[in-house]
Amino acid sequence: MKNRFLPILTLALVVTFASCKDKAQEVETTEAEVAAEVTEVSTKYLVDTEASTIMWKGFKPTGTHTGTIKVESGVFTMNGDAIESGSFLIDMNSLYVTDLPEDDENHGKLTGHLKSPDFFDVEAFPASAFEVTGFTNENGKMMLSGNLKMKDTENNISIPVTVSENNDSVTITSETFTIDRSKWNVKYGSKSFFDDLGDKFINDDMELQITITANKA
């Protein structure tokens, strides 16, 4: 197996509140950009959804919550050692809380609240999407750039990733990173939208970590 840096798309997002305490660095967020194009010399890969996971961690004044969310489907192309194009769908209905046991009533309450219109409005927006726009080498790290669409809003983000290749499969692992949910109109408990929350706020920052496995088509 050989390791190498390079970009990969994936993502779409996921959940809840995070505070600025002990959180990972926030990624750069800009306006949506033109998607990357496929070339004739590229190699196509299909995501193994059972082997791919997005993990989230959130913080609020009284504690933390953790969980997972599934990649619904995904395809990308590689040109040599570089990811050149691709897109992924994220199954927002798969949002799952891991720090509370399933038989705890708070497990169901938290899950339901995160899926409600207060947060991600899963009934209206059952999938999030990520589309690759490019990558750059910044200080020795490969930064994947892509348009993340969540709810009715689309922004471009850049995240640091590494890739391991084994025969005809590729595993992409991101560093833990932070996004600002308010930039996707996830408003509940956000000081970016409400001034009278006192200590009842939920921080806008969300921590994510992504592992994607894909197989050559």
Short mmCIF file of C-alpha atoms in Angstrom, two decimals:
data_model
loop_
_atom_site.label_atom_id
_atom_site.label_comp_id
_atom_site.label_asym_id
_atom_site.label_seq_id
_atom_site.Cartn_x
_atom_site.Cartn_y
_atom_site.Cartn_z
CA MET A 1 0.00 0.00 0.00
CA LYS A 2 1.34 3.43 -0.77
CA ASN A 3 0.20 6.68 0.77
CA ARG A 4 -0.10 9.94 -1.09
CA PHE A 5 -1.77 13.27 -0.67
CA LEU A 6 -4.54 14.31 -3.02
CA PRO A 7 -8.00 15.69 -3.09
CA ILE A 8 -11.26 13.94 -2.90
CA LEU A 9 -14.68 15.00 -2.83
CA THR A 10 -17.06 13.89 -0.38
CA LEU A 11 -19.08 15.28 1.98
CA ALA A 12 -22.07 16.89 2.63
CA LEU A 13 -22.67 17.50 5.83
CA VAL A 14 -24.10 16.81 9.00
CA VAL A 15 -25.02 18.03 12.22
CA THR A 16 -25.21 19.91 15.21
CA PHE A 17 -23.76 22.42 17.45
CA ALA A 18 -20.13 23.04 18.16
CA SER A 19 -18.34 25.45 20.39
CA CYS A 20 -15.01 27.08 19.84
CA LYS A 21 -13.51 25.01 22.68
CA ASP A 22 -11.00 22.41 21.48
CA LYS A 23 -12.43 22.35 17.98
CA ALA A 24 -10.55 21.71 14.75
CA GLN A 25 -9.59 24.52 12.42
CA GLU A 26 -12.42 26.02 10.39
CA VAL A 27 -12.12 25.44 6.65
CA GLU A 28 -12.22 28.25 4.12
CA THR A 29 -15.74 28.89 2.84
CA THR A 30 -16.43 30.94 -0.31
CA GLU A 31 -19.07 31.31 -3.01
CA ALA A 32 -19.84 28.26 -5.17
CA GLU A 33 -17.52 27.71 -8.14
CA VAL A 34 -17.61 25.92 -11.50
CA ALA A 35 -17.31 22.13 -11.13
CA ALA A 36 -14.19 20.33 -12.36
CA GLU A 37 -14.45 18.49 -15.70
CA VAL A 38 -13.59 14.91 -16.68
CA THR A 39 -10.76 14.24 -19.16
CA GLU A 40 -10.33 11.32 -21.53
CA VAL A 41 -7.32 9.93 -19.64
CA SER A 42 -8.98 9.80 -16.23
CA THR A 43 -9.90 6.65 -14.26
CA LYS A 44 -13.37 6.31 -12.74
CA TYR A 45 -14.02 5.17 -9.15
CA LEU A 46 -17.30 4.30 -7.44
CA VAL A 47 -17.76 4.84 -3.71
CA ASP A 48 -18.28 1.81 -1.47
CA THR A 49 -21.04 3.25 0.71
CA GLU A 50 -20.79 0.49 3.32
CA ALA A 51 -17.11 1.24 3.90
CA SER A 52 -17.46 5.03 3.94
CA THR A 53 -18.37 7.14 6.96
CA ILE A 54 -18.77 10.77 7.94
CA MET A 55 -18.31 11.43 11.66
CA TRP A 56 -19.52 14.57 13.40
CA LYS A 57 -18.93 16.10 16.78
CA GLY A 58 -20.81 18.97 18.35
CA PHE A 59 -20.41 21.09 21.45
CA LYS A 60 -22.85 23.16 23.45
CA PRO A 61 -22.44 24.95 26.81
CA THR A 62 -23.59 21.87 28.76
CA GLY A 63 -21.71 19.15 26.88
CA THR A 64 -21.00 17.42 23.57
CA HIS A 65 -22.65 15.02 21.13
CA THR A 66 -21.15 12.76 18.48
CA GLY A 67 -22.56 10.79 15.59
CA THR A 68 -22.29 9.51 12.04
CA ILE A 69 -23.94 10.02 8.69
CA LYS A 70 -23.79 7.88 5.54
CA VAL A 71 -22.68 8.57 2.00
CA GLU A 72 -25.60 7.64 -0.28
CA SER A 73 -23.61 7.41 -3.52
CA GLY A 74 -20.54 8.86 -5.16
CA VAL A 75 -18.30 8.79 -8.20
CA PHE A 76 -15.02 10.51 -8.95
CA THR A 77 -12.20 10.40 -11.49
CA MET A 78 -8.44 10.34 -10.99
CA ASN A 79 -5.88 11.60 -13.46
CA GLY A 80 -2.62 10.02 -12.38
CA ASP A 81 -2.23 10.85 -8.69
CA ALA A 82 -4.85 13.60 -8.69
CA ILE A 83 -8.60 13.60 -8.22
CA GLU A 84 -9.89 15.71 -11.07
CA SER A 85 -13.70 15.58 -10.82
CA GLY A 86 -16.60 13.98 -9.02
CA SER A 87 -19.74 14.33 -6.94
CA PHE A 88 -21.26 12.74 -3.84
CA LEU A 89 -24.68 12.52 -2.24
CA ILE A 90 -25.06 12.42 1.54
CA ASP A 91 -28.08 10.64 3.07
CA MET A 92 -29.38 13.12 5.64
CA ASN A 93 -31.96 10.57 6.85
CA SER A 94 -29.07 8.39 8.05
CA LEU A 95 -28.03 10.97 10.66
CA TYR A 96 -27.25 8.95 13.79
CA VAL A 97 -26.30 9.88 17.38
CA THR A 98 -23.53 7.71 18.89
CA ASP A 99 -22.98 9.18 22.35
CA LEU A 100 -26.46 8.26 23.65
CA PRO A 101 -27.79 4.66 23.83
CA GLU A 102 -30.74 3.92 21.56
CA ASP A 103 -32.93 3.01 24.54
CA ASP A 104 -32.38 6.47 26.05
CA GLU A 105 -35.36 8.69 25.17
CA ASN A 106 -32.96 11.57 24.59
CA HIS A 107 -31.42 9.62 21.70
CA GLY A 108 -34.66 9.78 19.75
CA LYS A 109 -35.38 13.35 20.79
CA LEU A 110 -32.00 14.63 19.66
CA THR A 111 -32.11 12.70 16.39
CA GLY A 112 -35.59 13.98 15.63
CA HIS A 113 -34.65 17.56 16.46
CA LEU A 114 -31.61 17.48 14.19
CA LYS A 115 -33.75 16.16 11.33
CA SER A 116 -36.48 18.75 11.92
CA PRO A 117 -36.87 22.16 10.20
CA ASP A 118 -35.05 23.69 13.20
CA PHE A 119 -31.83 22.20 11.86
CA PHE A 120 -31.49 20.22 8.62
CA ASP A 121 -35.14 19.81 7.58
CA VAL A 122 -34.52 16.29 6.28
CA GLU A 123 -38.06 15.82 4.98
CA ALA A 124 -37.67 18.78 2.63
CA PHE A 125 -33.95 18.22 1.93
CA PRO A 126 -33.23 14.47 2.23
CA ALA A 127 -29.79 14.71 0.62
CA SER A 128 -26.81 17.01 0.74
CA ALA A 129 -24.30 17.09 -2.12
CA PHE A 130 -20.63 17.77 -2.72
CA GLU A 131 -19.14 18.47 -6.17
CA VAL A 132 -15.40 18.73 -6.78
CA THR A 133 -14.05 22.02 -8.12
CA GLY A 134 -10.30 21.38 -7.77
CA PHE A 135 -7.35 20.97 -5.41
CA THR A 136 -4.15 22.74 -4.48
CA ASN A 137 -1.00 21.97 -2.52
CA GLU A 138 -0.84 24.31 0.45
CA ASN A 139 2.19 24.03 2.71
CA GLY A 140 2.61 20.34 1.94
CA LYS A 141 -1.08 19.46 2.30
CA MET A 142 -3.43 18.65 -0.54
CA MET A 143 -6.59 20.70 -0.20
CA LEU A 144 -9.77 19.39 -1.81
CA SER A 145 -12.13 22.13 -2.96
CA GLY A 146 -15.78 21.55 -3.74
CA ASN A 147 -19.27 22.97 -3.67
CA LEU A 148 -21.20 21.74 -0.64
CA LYS A 149 -24.96 22.05 -1.03
CA MET A 150 -26.98 21.70 2.16
CA LYS A 151 -30.65 22.61 2.46
CA ASP A 152 -31.19 25.43 -0.06
CA THR A 153 -27.67 26.88 0.10
CA GLU A 154 -24.43 26.10 -1.74
CA ASN A 155 -20.91 27.21 -0.72
CA ASN A 156 -17.42 26.20 -1.73
CA ILE A 157 -15.15 24.69 0.95
CA SER A 158 -11.55 23.46 1.01
CA ILE A 159 -10.51 20.55 3.24
CA PRO A 160 -7.17 18.76 3.83
CA VAL A 161 -7.12 15.09 2.75
CA THR A 162 -4.79 12.10 2.41
CA VAL A 163 -5.28 9.07 0.19
CA SER A 164 -4.12 5.44 0.46
CA GLU A 165 -4.26 3.16 -2.57
CA ASN A 166 -4.44 -0.66 -2.45
CA ASN A 167 -4.74 -2.45 -5.79
CA ASP A 168 -8.01 -1.20 -7.33
CA SER A 169 -9.36 0.56 -4.25
CA VAL A 170 -8.68 3.97 -2.77
CA THR A 171 -9.32 5.17 0.79
CA ILE A 172 -9.56 8.89 1.43
CA THR A 173 -9.28 10.26 4.96
CA SER A 174 -9.79 13.90 5.82
CA GLU A 175 -8.32 15.65 8.79
CA THR A 176 -10.91 16.68 11.35
CA PHE A 177 -12.19 20.08 10.27
CA THR A 178 -14.82 22.64 11.21
CA ILE A 179 -17.57 24.34 9.19
CA ASP A 180 -19.93 27.16 10.15
CA ARG A 181 -23.53 25.88 9.89
CA SER A 182 -24.97 29.40 9.74
CA LYS A 183 -23.50 29.77 6.24
CA TRP A 184 -26.00 27.09 5.14
CA ASN A 185 -28.98 28.69 6.91
CA VAL A 186 -29.06 26.20 9.78
CA LYS A 187 -30.45 28.73 12.20
CA TYR A 188 -31.63 27.08 15.43
CA GLY A 189 -29.97 28.59 18.51
CA SER A 190 -27.51 30.55 16.39
CA LYS A 191 -26.20 33.92 17.52
CA SER A 192 -25.71 34.73 13.84
CA PHE A 193 -29.50 35.01 13.53
CA PHE A 194 -30.83 35.67 17.06
CA ASP A 195 -29.75 38.31 19.60
CA ASP A 196 -31.75 37.27 22.70
CA LEU A 197 -30.42 33.74 23.35
CA GLY A 198 -28.39 34.47 26.47
CA ASP A 199 -26.57 31.26 27.44
CA LYS A 200 -29.10 29.12 25.52
CA PHE A 201 -27.20 29.45 22.25
CA ILE A 202 -25.77 26.61 20.19
CA ASN A 203 -22.44 27.44 18.57
CA ASP A 204 -22.36 27.69 14.78
CA ASP A 205 -19.24 25.53 14.41
CA MET A 206 -19.50 21.82 13.53
CA GLU A 207 -16.62 19.32 13.50
CA LEU A 208 -16.47 16.71 10.73
CA GLN A 209 -14.13 13.87 9.79
CA ILE A 210 -14.56 11.86 6.60
CA THR A 211 -13.38 8.42 5.50
CA ILE A 212 -14.26 7.33 1.96
CA THR A 213 -13.43 4.03 0.26
CA ALA A 214 -13.95 3.69 -3.49
CA ASN A 215 -13.32 0.96 -6.07
CA LYS A 216 -12.18 1.26 -9.66
CA ALA A 217 -15.19 1.05 -11.98
#
